[in-house]
mmCIF file of C-alpha atoms in Angstrom:
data_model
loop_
_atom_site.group_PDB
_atom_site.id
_atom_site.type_symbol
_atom_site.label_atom_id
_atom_site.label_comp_id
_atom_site.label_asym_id
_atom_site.label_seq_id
_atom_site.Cartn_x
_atom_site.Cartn_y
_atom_site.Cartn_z
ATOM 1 C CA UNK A 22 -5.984 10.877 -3.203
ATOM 2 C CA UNK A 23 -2.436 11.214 -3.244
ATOM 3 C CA UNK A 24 -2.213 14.759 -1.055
ATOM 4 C CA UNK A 25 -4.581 12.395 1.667
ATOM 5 C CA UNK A 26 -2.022 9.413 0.803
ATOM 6 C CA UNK A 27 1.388 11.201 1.833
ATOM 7 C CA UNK A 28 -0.042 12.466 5.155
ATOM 8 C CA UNK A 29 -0.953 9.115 5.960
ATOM 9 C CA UNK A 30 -4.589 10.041 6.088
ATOM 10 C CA UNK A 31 -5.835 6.574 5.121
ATOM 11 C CA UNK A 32 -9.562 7.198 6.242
ATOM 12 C CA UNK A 33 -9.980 9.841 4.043
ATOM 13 C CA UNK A 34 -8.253 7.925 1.667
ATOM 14 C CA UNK A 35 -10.986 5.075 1.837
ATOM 15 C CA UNK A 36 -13.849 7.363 1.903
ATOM 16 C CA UNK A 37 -12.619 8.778 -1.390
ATOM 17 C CA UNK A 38 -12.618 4.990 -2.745
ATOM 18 C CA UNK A 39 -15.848 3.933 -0.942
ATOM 19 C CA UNK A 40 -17.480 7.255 -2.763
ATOM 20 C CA UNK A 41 -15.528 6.459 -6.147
ATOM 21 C CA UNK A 42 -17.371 2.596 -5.749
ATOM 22 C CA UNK A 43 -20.707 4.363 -5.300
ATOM 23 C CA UNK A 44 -20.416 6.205 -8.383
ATOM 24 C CA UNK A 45 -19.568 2.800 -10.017
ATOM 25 C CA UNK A 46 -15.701 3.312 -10.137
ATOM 26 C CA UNK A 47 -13.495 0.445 -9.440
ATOM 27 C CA UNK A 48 -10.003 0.528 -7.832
ATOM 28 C CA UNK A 49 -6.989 0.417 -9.812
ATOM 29 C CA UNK A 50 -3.184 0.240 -8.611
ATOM 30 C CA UNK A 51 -3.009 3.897 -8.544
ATOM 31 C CA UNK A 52 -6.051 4.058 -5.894
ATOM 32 C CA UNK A 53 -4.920 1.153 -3.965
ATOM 33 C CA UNK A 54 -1.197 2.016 -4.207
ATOM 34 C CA UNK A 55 -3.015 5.244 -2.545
ATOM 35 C CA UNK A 56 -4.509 2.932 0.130
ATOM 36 C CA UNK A 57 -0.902 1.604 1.190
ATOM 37 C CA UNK A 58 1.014 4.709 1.112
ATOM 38 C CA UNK A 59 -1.432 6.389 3.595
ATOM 39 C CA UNK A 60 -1.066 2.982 5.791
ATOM 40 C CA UNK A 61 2.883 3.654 5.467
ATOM 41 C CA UNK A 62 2.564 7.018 6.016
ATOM 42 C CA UNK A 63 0.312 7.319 9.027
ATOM 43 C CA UNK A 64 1.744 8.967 11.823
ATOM 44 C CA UNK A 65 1.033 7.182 14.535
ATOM 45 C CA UNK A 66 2.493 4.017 12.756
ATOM 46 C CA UNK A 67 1.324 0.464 13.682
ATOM 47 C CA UNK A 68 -0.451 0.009 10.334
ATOM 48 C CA UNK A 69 2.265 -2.138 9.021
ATOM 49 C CA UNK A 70 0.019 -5.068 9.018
ATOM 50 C CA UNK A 71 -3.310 -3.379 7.739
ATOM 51 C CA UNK A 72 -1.280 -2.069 4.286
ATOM 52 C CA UNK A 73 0.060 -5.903 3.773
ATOM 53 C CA UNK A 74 -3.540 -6.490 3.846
ATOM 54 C CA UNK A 75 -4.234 -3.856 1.184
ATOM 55 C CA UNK A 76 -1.624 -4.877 -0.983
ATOM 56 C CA UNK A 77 -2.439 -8.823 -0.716
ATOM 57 C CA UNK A 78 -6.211 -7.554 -1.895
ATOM 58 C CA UNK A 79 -4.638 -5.609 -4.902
ATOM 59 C CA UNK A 80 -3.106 -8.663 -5.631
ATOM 60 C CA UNK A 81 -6.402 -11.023 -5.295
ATOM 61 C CA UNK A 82 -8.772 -8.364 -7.318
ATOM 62 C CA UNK A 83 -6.171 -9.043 -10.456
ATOM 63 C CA UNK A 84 -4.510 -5.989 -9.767
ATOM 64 C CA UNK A 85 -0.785 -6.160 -10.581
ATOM 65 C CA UNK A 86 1.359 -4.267 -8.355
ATOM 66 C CA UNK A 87 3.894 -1.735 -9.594
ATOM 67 C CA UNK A 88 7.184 -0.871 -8.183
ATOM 68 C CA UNK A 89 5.188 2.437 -6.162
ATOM 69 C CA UNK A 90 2.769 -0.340 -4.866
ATOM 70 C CA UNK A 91 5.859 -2.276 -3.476
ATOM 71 C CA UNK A 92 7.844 0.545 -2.494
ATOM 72 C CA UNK A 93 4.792 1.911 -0.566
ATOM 73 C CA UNK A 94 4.703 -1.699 1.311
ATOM 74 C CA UNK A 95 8.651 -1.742 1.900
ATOM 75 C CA UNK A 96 8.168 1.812 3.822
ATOM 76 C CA UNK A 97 5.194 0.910 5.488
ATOM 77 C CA UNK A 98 7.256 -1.937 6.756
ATOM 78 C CA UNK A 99 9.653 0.334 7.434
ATOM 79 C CA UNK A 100 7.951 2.593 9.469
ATOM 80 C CA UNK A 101 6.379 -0.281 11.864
ATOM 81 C CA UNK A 102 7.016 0.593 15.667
ATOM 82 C CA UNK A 103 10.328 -0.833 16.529
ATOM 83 C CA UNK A 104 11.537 -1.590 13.497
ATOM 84 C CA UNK A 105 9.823 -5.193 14.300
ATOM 85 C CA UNK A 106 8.978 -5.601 10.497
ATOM 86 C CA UNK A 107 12.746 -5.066 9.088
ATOM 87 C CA UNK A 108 12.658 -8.808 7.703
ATOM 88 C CA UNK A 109 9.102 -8.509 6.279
ATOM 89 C CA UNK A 110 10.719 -5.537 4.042
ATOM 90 C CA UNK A 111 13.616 -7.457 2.765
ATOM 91 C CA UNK A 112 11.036 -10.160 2.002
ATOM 92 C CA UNK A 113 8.532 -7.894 -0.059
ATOM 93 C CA UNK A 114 11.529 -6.372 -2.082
ATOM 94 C CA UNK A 115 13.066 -10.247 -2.953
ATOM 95 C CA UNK A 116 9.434 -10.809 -3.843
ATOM 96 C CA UNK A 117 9.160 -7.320 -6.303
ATOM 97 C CA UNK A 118 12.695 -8.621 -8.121
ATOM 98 C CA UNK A 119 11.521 -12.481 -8.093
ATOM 99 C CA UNK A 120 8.109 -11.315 -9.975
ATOM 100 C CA UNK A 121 9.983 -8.931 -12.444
ATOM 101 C CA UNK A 122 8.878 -5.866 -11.480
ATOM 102 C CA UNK A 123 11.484 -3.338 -11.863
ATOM 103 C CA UNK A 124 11.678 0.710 -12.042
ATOM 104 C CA UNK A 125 8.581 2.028 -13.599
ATOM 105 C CA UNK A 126 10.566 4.794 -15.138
#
């Protein structure tokens, strides 16, 4: 996932998950940290939205996110065309410190 992930190929990156789900696999953060990074990554941008969506599901499954699930979301943020998002990113990373959720490493 993660070579589909950092060239912001996010449909193959949920066909790999839909065929994971088929073979009875369930996501974990590292799939749907996948999911967000491709969203970030994409380069036609725009998809700031669509990985806040990802993330907030991560977050409703019981998935806790990890700093790479966060960091994924700041940069997708990031990347959003005209750097309209700028205030959504400093609101995701006071979110990541208010929850405790530091450097994995």
């Amino acid at each position: 996932l993660t070579p589909f992930a950092d060239k912001g190929k996010w449909k193959s990156v949920l066909e790999v998950i839909q065929e994971m789900r088929a073979e009875g696999l369930e996501p974990n953060e590292f799939t749907c940290t996948c999911v967000i990074t491709a969203l970030a990554n994409n380069p036609e941008g725009g998809l700031a939205d669509a990985a806040e969506e990802a993330f907030e599901q991560m977050r409703s499954t019981g998935i806790r996110p990890t700093t790479m699930s966060y960091t994924a979301l700041i940069t997708a943020m990031a990347n959003a065309h005209g750097g309209k998002k700028w205030k959504d990113a400093e609101r995701i990373f006071q979110e990541m410190v208010a929850e405790g959720t530091g450097l994995d490493g």
